[in-house]
Coordinates of N, CA and C in Angstrom, one line a residue:
M16 N 138.7 59.7 163.9 CA 139.2 58.6 163.0 C 138.1 57.8 162.5
P17 N 138.1 57.3 161.2 CA 137.0 56.5 160.7 C 137.0 55.2 161.5
A18 N 135.8 54.7 161.7 CA 135.7 53.4 162.4 C 136.1 52.2 161.5
T19 N 136.8 51.3 162.0 CA 137.2 50.1 161.3 C 137.0 48.9 162.2
R20 N 136.6 47.8 161.5 CA 136.4 46.6 162.3 C 137.7 46.1 162.9
P21 N 137.7 45.9 164.2 CA 138.9 45.5 164.9 C 139.5 44.1 164.3
A22 N 140.8 44.0 164.3 CA 141.4 42.7 163.9 C 141.1 41.7 165.0
S23 N 140.9 40.5 164.6 CA 140.7 39.4 165.5 C 142.1 39.0 166.2
G24 N 142.1 39.0 167.5 CA 143.3 38.6 168.2 C 143.0 38.6 169.7
I25 N 144.1 38.3 170.5 CA 144.0 38.2 171.9 C 143.9 39.5 172.5
L26 N 143.0 39.7 173.5 CA 143.0 40.9 174.4 C 143.4 40.5 175.8
Q27 N 144.5 41.0 176.2 CA 145.1 40.6 177.4 C 144.8 41.6 178.6
G28 N 144.2 41.1 179.6 CA 143.9 41.9 180.8 C 144.8 41.5 182.0
R29 N 144.5 42.0 183.1 CA 145.2 41.7 184.3 C 144.7 40.3 184.9
Y30 N 143.4 40.2 184.9 CA 142.8 39.0 185.5 C 142.2 38.0 184.5
I31 N 142.0 38.5 183.3 CA 141.4 37.6 182.3 C 142.1 37.9 180.9
R32 N 141.9 36.9 180.0 CA 142.4 37.1 178.6 C 141.2 36.7 177.7
L33 N 141.0 37.5 176.7 CA 140.0 37.2 175.7 C 140.7 36.6 174.5
E34 N 140.2 35.5 174.0 CA 140.8 34.8 172.9 C 139.7 34.6 171.8
P35 N 140.0 34.6 170.6 CA 138.9 34.4 169.5 C 138.2 33.1 169.7
L36 N 136.9 33.1 169.7 CA 136.1 31.9 169.7 C 136.2 31.1 168.4
T37 N 136.5 29.8 168.5 CA 136.6 29.0 167.4 C 135.7 27.7 167.6
P38 N 135.2 27.1 166.6 CA 134.4 25.9 166.8 C 135.0 24.8 167.7
E39 N 136.3 24.7 167.6 CA 137.0 23.7 168.4 C 136.9 24.0 169.9
L40 N 136.6 25.2 170.3 CA 136.5 25.6 171.7 C 135.1 25.4 172.3
L41 N 134.2 25.0 171.5 CA 132.8 25.0 171.9 C 132.5 23.9 173.0
P42 N 133.1 22.7 173.0 CA 132.9 21.8 174.1 C 133.5 22.3 175.4
E43 N 134.6 23.0 175.4 CA 135.1 23.6 176.6 C 134.2 24.8 177.1
L44 N 133.7 25.5 176.1 CA 132.8 26.6 176.5 C 131.5 26.0 177.1
H45 N 131.0 24.9 176.6 CA 129.9 24.3 177.2 C 130.1 23.9 178.7
R46 N 131.3 23.4 179.0 CA 131.6 23.1 180.4 C 131.5 24.3 181.3
A47 N 131.8 25.5 180.7 CA 131.8 26.7 181.5 C 130.4 27.3 181.7
I48 N 129.6 27.3 180.6 CA 128.3 28.0 180.7 C 127.1 27.1 180.5
G49 N 127.4 25.8 180.3 CA 126.3 24.9 180.1 C 125.5 24.5 181.3
H50 N 124.9 25.5 182.0 CA 124.2 25.3 183.2 C 122.8 26.0 183.1
P51 N 121.8 25.3 183.7 CA 120.5 25.9 183.6 C 120.4 27.3 184.1
E52 N 121.1 27.7 185.2 CA 121.0 29.0 185.7 C 121.5 30.1 184.8
V53 N 122.5 29.7 183.9 CA 123.0 30.7 182.9 C 121.9 31.1 181.9
F54 N 121.1 30.1 181.5 CA 120.0 30.3 180.5 C 118.8 30.9 181.1
A55 N 118.6 30.7 182.4 CA 117.4 31.1 183.1 C 117.1 32.6 183.0
G56 N 118.1 33.4 182.9 CA 117.9 34.8 182.8 C 117.7 35.3 181.4
G57 N 117.7 34.5 180.4 CA 117.5 34.9 179.1 C 118.5 34.6 178.1
Y58 N 119.7 34.1 178.5 CA 120.8 33.8 177.6 C 120.3 32.7 176.6
G59 N 120.7 32.9 175.4 CA 120.4 31.9 174.4 C 118.9 31.7 174.1
G60 N 118.1 32.8 174.4 CA 116.7 32.7 174.2 C 116.0 32.3 175.5
G61 N 116.7 32.1 176.6 CA 116.0 31.7 177.8 C 116.1 30.2 178.1
P62 N 115.4 29.8 179.1 CA 115.5 28.4 179.6 C 115.3 27.3 178.5
A63 N 114.4 27.6 177.6 CA 114.2 26.6 176.5 C 115.4 26.5 175.6
G64 N 116.3 27.4 175.6 CA 117.5 27.4 174.8 C 118.6 26.5 175.4
Y65 N 118.5 26.1 176.6 CA 119.5 25.3 177.3 C 119.8 24.0 176.6
R66 N 121.0 23.7 176.5 CA 121.5 22.4 175.9 C 122.3 21.6 176.9
A67 N 121.8 20.5 177.3 CA 122.4 19.7 178.4 C 123.7 19.1 178.0
T68 N 123.9 18.7 176.8 CA 125.1 17.9 176.4 C 125.9 18.8 175.5
A69 N 127.2 18.5 175.5 CA 128.2 19.2 174.7 C 127.8 19.1 173.2
Q70 N 127.4 18.0 172.7 CA 127.0 17.8 171.3 C 125.9 18.7 170.9
E71 N 124.8 18.7 171.8 CA 123.7 19.6 171.5 C 124.1 21.0 171.5
F72 N 125.0 21.4 172.4 CA 125.4 22.8 172.6 C 126.2 23.2 171.3
V73 N 127.1 22.3 170.8 CA 127.9 22.6 169.6 C 127.0 22.9 168.5
E74 N 126.0 22.1 168.2 CA 125.1 22.3 167.1 C 124.3 23.6 167.3
W75 N 123.8 23.9 168.5 CA 123.1 25.1 168.7 C 124.0 26.3 168.5
A76 N 125.2 26.2 169.0 CA 126.2 27.4 168.9 C 126.5 27.8 167.5
K77 N 126.5 26.8 166.6 CA 126.8 27.1 165.2 C 125.9 28.2 164.6
G78 N 124.7 28.3 165.1 CA 123.7 29.3 164.6 C 123.5 30.4 165.5
Y79 N 124.2 30.4 166.7 CA 123.9 31.5 167.7 C 125.0 32.6 167.7
Y80 N 126.2 32.2 167.7 CA 127.3 33.2 167.8 C 127.6 33.9 166.4
Q81 N 128.1 35.1 166.5 CA 128.4 35.9 165.3 C 129.7 35.5 164.7
W82 N 129.7 34.4 164.0 CA 131.0 33.8 163.5 C 131.6 34.7 162.4
E83 N 130.7 35.4 161.6 CA 131.1 36.2 160.5 C 131.0 37.7 160.8
G84 N 129.9 38.1 161.4 CA 129.5 39.5 161.6 C 130.1 40.2 162.8
G85 N 130.8 39.5 163.6 CA 131.4 40.1 164.8 C 132.6 39.4 165.3
N86 N 133.2 40.0 166.3 CA 134.4 39.4 166.9 C 134.0 38.7 168.2
A87 N 133.9 37.4 168.1 CA 133.5 36.6 169.3 C 134.7 36.0 170.0
Y88 N 134.6 36.0 171.3 CA 135.7 35.6 172.2 C 135.3 34.6 173.2
V89 N 136.3 33.8 173.7 CA 136.1 33.1 175.0 C 137.0 33.9 176.0
I90 N 136.6 33.7 177.3 CA 137.3 34.4 178.4 C 138.0 33.4 179.2
R91 N 139.3 33.6 179.4 CA 140.1 32.7 180.3 C 140.7 33.5 181.5
L92 N 140.8 32.8 182.6 CA 141.4 33.4 183.8 C 142.9 33.5 183.6
V93 N 143.5 34.5 184.3 CA 144.9 34.7 184.2 C 145.4 34.6 185.7
G94 N 146.4 33.8 185.9 CA 147.0 33.7 187.2 C 146.3 32.7 188.2
G95 N 147.1 32.3 189.2 CA 146.5 31.5 190.2 C 146.3 30.0 189.8
R96 N 145.7 29.2 190.6 CA 145.6 27.8 190.3 C 144.6 27.5 189.2
N97 N 143.8 28.5 188.8 CA 142.8 28.3 187.7 C 143.3 29.0 186.5
D98 N 144.6 29.4 186.4 CA 145.1 30.0 185.2 C 144.8 29.3 183.9
G99 N 144.2 30.0 183.0 CA 143.9 29.3 181.7 C 142.5 28.7 181.6
T100 N 141.8 28.7 182.8 CA 140.4 28.1 182.8 C 139.5 29.0 182.0
L101 N 138.7 28.3 181.1 CA 137.7 29.1 180.3 C 136.5 29.3 181.1
V102 N 136.1 30.5 181.3 CA 135.0 30.9 182.2 C 133.9 31.6 181.5
G103 N 133.9 31.8 180.2 CA 132.8 32.5 179.6 C 133.1 32.9 178.1
T104 N 132.1 33.7 177.6 CA 132.2 34.2 176.3 C 131.6 35.5 176.1
T105 N 132.0 36.3 175.2 CA 131.4 37.6 174.9 C 131.8 38.0 173.5
T106 N 131.0 38.9 172.9 CA 131.2 39.3 171.5 C 131.1 40.8 171.3
L107 N 131.9 41.3 170.4 CA 131.7 42.6 169.9 C 131.1 42.4 168.5
G108 N 129.7 42.6 168.4 CA 129.0 42.2 167.2 C 128.2 43.3 166.6
D109 N 127.4 43.0 165.6 CA 126.6 44.0 164.9 C 127.5 45.2 164.5
I110 N 128.7 44.9 164.0 CA 129.7 45.9 163.7 C 129.3 46.6 162.5
N111 N 129.1 48.0 162.6 CA 128.7 48.8 161.5 C 129.7 50.0 161.4
P112 N 130.8 49.9 160.7 CA 131.8 51.0 160.7 C 131.2 52.3 160.1
A113 N 130.2 52.2 159.1 CA 129.7 53.4 158.5 C 128.9 54.2 159.5
L114 N 128.2 53.5 160.4 CA 127.5 54.2 161.5 C 128.2 54.3 162.8
E115 N 129.5 53.8 162.8 CA 130.4 53.9 164.0 C 129.7 53.2 165.2
S116 N 129.0 52.1 164.9 CA 128.2 51.5 166.0 C 128.6 50.0 166.1
A117 N 128.5 49.5 167.3 CA 128.7 48.1 167.6 C 127.9 47.7 168.8
H118 N 127.9 46.4 169.1 CA 127.0 45.9 170.2 C 127.8 44.8 170.9
I119 N 128.0 45.0 172.2 CA 128.6 44.0 173.1 C 127.4 43.1 173.6
G120 N 127.5 41.8 173.3 CA 126.5 40.9 173.7 C 126.9 39.5 173.6
W121 N 125.9 38.5 173.6 CA 126.2 37.1 173.5 C 127.2 36.7 174.7
T122 N 127.0 37.4 175.8 CA 127.9 37.3 177.0 C 127.3 36.3 178.0
A123 N 128.1 35.4 178.4 CA 127.7 34.5 179.5 C 129.0 34.0 180.3
Y124 N 128.8 33.8 181.5 CA 129.9 33.4 182.4 C 129.6 32.2 183.2
D125 N 130.6 31.4 183.5 CA 130.5 30.3 184.5 C 129.9 30.9 185.8
P126 N 128.9 30.4 186.4 CA 128.3 31.0 187.6 C 129.4 31.2 188.7
R127 N 130.5 30.4 188.7 CA 131.5 30.5 189.7 C 132.2 31.9 189.7
V128 N 132.1 32.6 188.6 CA 132.8 33.9 188.5 C 131.8 35.1 188.5
W129 N 130.5 34.8 188.7 CA 129.5 35.9 188.8 C 129.9 36.8 190.0
G130 N 129.8 38.1 189.8 CA 130.1 39.0 190.8 C 131.6 39.3 191.1
T131 N 132.4 38.7 190.2 CA 133.9 38.9 190.4 C 134.3 40.0 189.4
V132 N 135.6 40.1 189.3 CA 136.3 41.1 188.5 C 136.1 40.8 187.0
V133 N 135.7 39.6 186.7 CA 135.7 39.1 185.3 C 134.8 40.0 184.4
N134 N 133.6 40.3 184.8 CA 132.7 41.1 183.9 C 133.2 42.5 183.7
P135 N 133.6 43.3 184.7 CA 134.1 44.6 184.5 C 135.3 44.7 183.6
E136 N 136.2 43.7 183.8 CA 137.5 43.7 183.0 C 137.2 43.3 181.6
A137 N 136.2 42.4 181.4 CA 135.9 42.0 180.0 C 135.3 43.2 179.3
K138 N 134.4 44.0 180.0 CA 133.8 45.2 179.4 C 134.9 46.2 179.1
L139 N 135.8 46.4 180.0 CA 136.9 47.4 179.8 C 137.7 47.0 178.6
L140 N 138.0 45.8 178.4 CA 138.8 45.4 177.2 C 138.0 45.6 175.9
L141 N 136.7 45.1 175.9 CA 135.9 45.2 174.7 C 135.5 46.6 174.3
L142 N 135.2 47.4 175.3 CA 134.8 48.8 175.0 C 136.1 49.6 174.6
G143 N 137.2 49.3 175.2 CA 138.5 49.9 174.7 C 138.8 49.5 173.3
L144 N 138.5 48.3 172.9 CA 138.7 47.8 171.5 C 137.9 48.6 170.6
A145 N 136.6 48.8 170.9 CA 135.6 49.5 170.0 C 136.0 50.9 169.9
F146 N 136.2 51.6 171.0 CA 136.5 53.1 170.9 C 137.9 53.4 170.3
D147 N 138.8 52.5 170.6 CA 140.2 52.7 170.0 C 140.1 52.5 168.5
N148 N 139.1 51.8 168.0 CA 139.0 51.6 166.5 C 138.0 52.5 165.9
G149 N 137.7 53.6 166.5 CA 136.9 54.7 165.9 C 135.4 54.6 166.1
F150 N 134.9 53.7 166.9 CA 133.4 53.6 167.0 C 133.0 54.6 168.0
G151 N 131.7 55.1 167.7 CA 131.2 56.2 168.5 C 130.1 55.8 169.5
R152 N 129.5 54.6 169.3 CA 128.4 54.1 170.1 C 128.5 52.6 170.2
V153 N 128.4 52.1 171.5 CA 128.3 50.7 171.7 C 127.1 50.4 172.5
K154 N 126.3 49.5 172.0 CA 125.0 49.1 172.6 C 125.2 47.9 173.5
I155 N 124.5 47.8 174.6 CA 124.5 46.6 175.4 C 123.0 46.5 175.8
Q156 N 122.5 45.3 175.7 CA 121.1 45.1 176.0 C 120.8 43.8 176.7
A157 N 119.6 43.6 177.3 CA 119.2 42.4 178.0 C 117.8 42.2 177.9
D158 N 117.3 41.0 178.1 CA 115.9 40.7 178.2 C 115.3 41.6 179.3
V159 N 114.2 42.2 179.1 CA 113.7 43.1 180.2 C 113.4 42.4 181.5
L160 N 113.2 41.1 181.4 CA 113.0 40.3 182.6 C 114.2 39.9 183.4
N161 N 115.4 40.1 182.7 CA 116.7 39.8 183.4 C 117.2 40.9 184.2
T162 N 116.7 41.0 185.4 CA 117.0 42.1 186.3 C 118.5 42.1 186.7
R163 N 119.1 40.9 186.8 CA 120.5 40.8 187.2 C 121.4 41.4 186.1
S164 N 121.1 41.0 184.9 CA 121.9 41.6 183.8 C 121.7 43.1 183.6
R165 N 120.5 43.5 183.8 CA 120.2 44.9 183.6 C 120.9 45.8 184.7
A166 N 121.0 45.2 185.9 CA 121.7 45.9 187.0 C 123.2 46.0 186.7
A167 N 123.7 44.9 186.1 CA 125.1 44.8 185.8 C 125.5 45.8 184.7
I168 N 124.6 45.9 183.7 CA 124.9 46.9 182.6 C 124.9 48.3 183.1
A169 N 123.9 48.6 183.9 CA 123.8 50.0 184.5 C 125.0 50.3 185.4
K170 N 125.5 49.3 186.1 CA 126.6 49.5 186.9 C 127.9 49.8 186.2
L171 N 127.9 49.5 184.9 CA 129.1 49.8 184.1 C 129.2 51.3 183.8
G172 N 128.1 52.0 183.9 CA 128.0 53.4 183.6 C 127.3 53.6 182.3
A173 N 126.7 52.6 181.7 CA 126.0 52.7 180.5 C 124.7 53.5 180.7
T174 N 124.2 54.2 179.7 CA 123.0 55.0 179.8 C 121.8 54.2 179.3
F175 N 120.8 54.1 180.1 CA 119.5 53.4 179.7 C 118.8 54.2 178.7
E176 N 118.5 53.6 177.5 CA 117.8 54.3 176.4 C 116.4 54.0 176.3
G177 N 115.9 52.8 176.9 CA 114.5 52.5 176.8 C 114.3 51.1 176.6
I178 N 113.0 50.7 176.4 CA 112.6 49.4 176.1 C 112.1 49.2 174.7
V179 N 112.7 48.3 174.0 CA 112.3 47.9 172.6 C 111.3 46.8 172.8
R180 N 110.1 47.0 172.4 CA 109.0 46.0 172.6 C 109.1 44.9 171.5
R181 N 108.7 43.7 171.9 CA 108.7 42.6 170.9 C 109.9 42.6 170.0
D182 N 111.0 42.6 170.7 CA 112.3 42.8 169.9 C 112.9 41.5 169.4
L183 N 112.9 40.4 170.2 CA 113.6 39.2 169.7 C 112.8 38.0 170.2
P184 N 112.8 36.9 169.4 CA 112.1 35.7 169.8 C 112.9 35.0 170.9
R185 N 112.2 34.5 171.9 CA 112.8 33.6 172.9 C 112.8 32.2 172.3
A186 N 113.5 31.3 173.0 CA 113.6 29.9 172.5 C 112.3 29.2 172.6
D187 N 111.4 29.6 173.5 CA 110.1 28.9 173.7 C 109.0 29.5 172.8
G188 N 109.4 30.4 171.9 CA 108.4 30.9 171.0 C 107.7 32.2 171.3
T189 N 107.9 32.6 172.6 CA 107.4 33.9 173.0 C 108.4 35.0 172.5
W190 N 108.0 36.3 172.7 CA 108.8 37.4 172.2 C 109.3 38.2 173.5
R191 N 110.5 38.6 173.4 CA 111.0 39.3 174.5 C 111.0 40.8 174.2
D192 N 110.9 41.6 175.3 CA 111.2 43.1 175.2 C 112.6 43.2 175.6
S193 N 113.3 44.1 175.0 CA 114.8 44.3 175.3 C 115.0 45.7 176.0
A194 N 115.7 45.6 177.1 CA 116.2 46.8 177.8 C 117.5 47.2 177.1
V195 N 117.5 48.4 176.5 CA 118.6 48.9 175.7 C 119.4 49.9 176.4
F196 N 120.7 49.7 176.5 CA 121.7 50.7 177.1 C 122.7 51.0 176.0
S197 N 123.4 52.1 176.2 CA 124.6 52.4 175.3 C 125.6 53.2 176.1
I198 N 126.8 53.2 175.5 CA 127.9 54.1 175.9 C 128.4 54.7 174.6
I199 N 128.5 56.1 174.6 CA 129.0 56.8 173.5 C 130.4 57.3 173.7
I200 N 131.1 57.7 172.7 CA 132.5 58.1 172.8 C 132.7 59.2 173.8
D201 N 131.8 60.1 173.9 CA 131.9 61.3 174.8 C 131.9 60.8 176.3
E202 N 131.2 59.7 176.5 CA 131.1 59.2 177.9 C 132.3 58.2 178.2
W203 N 133.0 57.8 177.2 CA 134.0 56.7 177.4 C 135.1 57.1 178.5
P204 N 135.6 58.3 178.5 CA 136.7 58.5 179.5 C 136.2 58.3 181.0
A205 N 135.0 58.8 181.3 CA 134.4 58.6 182.6 C 134.1 57.1 182.9
V206 N 133.5 56.4 181.9 CA 133.2 55.0 182.0 C 134.5 54.2 182.2
R207 N 135.5 54.5 181.4 CA 136.8 53.8 181.5 C 137.4 54.0 182.9
A208 N 137.4 55.2 183.4 CA 137.9 55.4 184.7 C 137.2 54.6 185.8
G209 N 135.8 54.6 185.7 CA 135.1 53.8 186.6 C 135.3 52.3 186.6
L210 N 135.5 51.8 185.3 CA 135.8 50.4 185.2 C 137.2 50.1 185.7
R211 N 138.1 50.9 185.4 CA 139.5 50.7 185.9 C 139.5 50.6 187.5
E212 N 138.7 51.5 188.1 CA 138.6 51.5 189.5 C 138.0 50.3 190.0
R213 N 136.9 49.8 189.4 CA 136.3 48.6 189.8 C 137.2 47.4 189.6
V214 N 138.0 47.3 188.5 CA 138.9 46.2 188.4 C 139.9 46.2 189.5
E215 N 140.4 47.4 189.8 CA 141.4 47.5 190.8 C 140.9 47.1 192.2
N216 N 139.7 47.6 192.5 CA 139.1 47.3 193.8 C 138.5 45.8 193.9
Q217 N 137.9 45.3 192.9 CA 137.3 44.0 192.9 C 138.4 42.9 192.8
G218 N 139.4 43.2 192.0 CA 140.5 42.3 191.8 C 141.4 42.2 193.0
G219 N 141.8 43.4 193.5 CA 142.6 43.4 194.7 C 144.0 42.8 194.5
G220 N 144.4 42.6 193.2 CA 145.7 42.0 193.0 C 145.7 40.5 193.1
V221 N 144.6 39.9 193.4 CA 144.5 38.4 193.6 C 143.8 37.8 192.4
P222 N 144.4 36.7 191.8 CA 143.7 36.0 190.7 C 142.4 35.4 191.1
V223 N 141.4 35.4 190.2 CA 140.1 34.7 190.4 C 140.4 33.2 190.6
E224 N 139.9 32.7 191.7 CA 140.1 31.2 191.9 C 138.9 30.6 192.5
F225 N 138.7 29.3 192.2 CA 137.5 28.6 192.8 C 137.9 27.1 192.8
A226 N 137.2 26.4 193.5 CA 137.5 24.9 193.6 C 136.9 24.2 192.4
N227 N 137.4 23.0 192.2 CA 136.9 22.1 191.1 C 136.9 22.7 189.7
A228 N 138.1 23.3 189.3 CA 138.2 23.9 188.0 C 138.1 22.9 187.0

């Protein structure tokens, strides 16, 4: 089937829900990801990209997220005492139907949900959206220095393609090398099965919960 840009809408999972990112949600998103440790690994251009206040974050976010060229989402928890809590953001961006390619990126989570079912289910939902809409290749990448993110991407079942040198500017003016991974349509059935198993095992039927929501 020809690739088509997915319609913007809610993606409902078992433990999380992806909702379209709007400017009105930016202060709430800042409460979730506005922490130095989130930017330390390279998000938003690295530590120098960190914005301590909601107002600073809102102004920065206007030029960071793919408001026009991609489908940007916030991530909310489903179920339990933290039901509805916004815990992160992710985007299906760089959408190119002619080349049947897209890029999952601009992803960050509240540190309280690191290592939980949130990331694998978010990837399951977004990859499903891409491949169900005819895309043949989805790229996922990280700053080469961000070993935590690189390990998480590899764990998804993505194939490591290599290092793109001097790829993107960091917020401090230096240039980052990017570790590039991808998943293609031929690999999707096996990757999907692995992600479904992880969601089942990591979730265990229990909603993601934490104190001080």
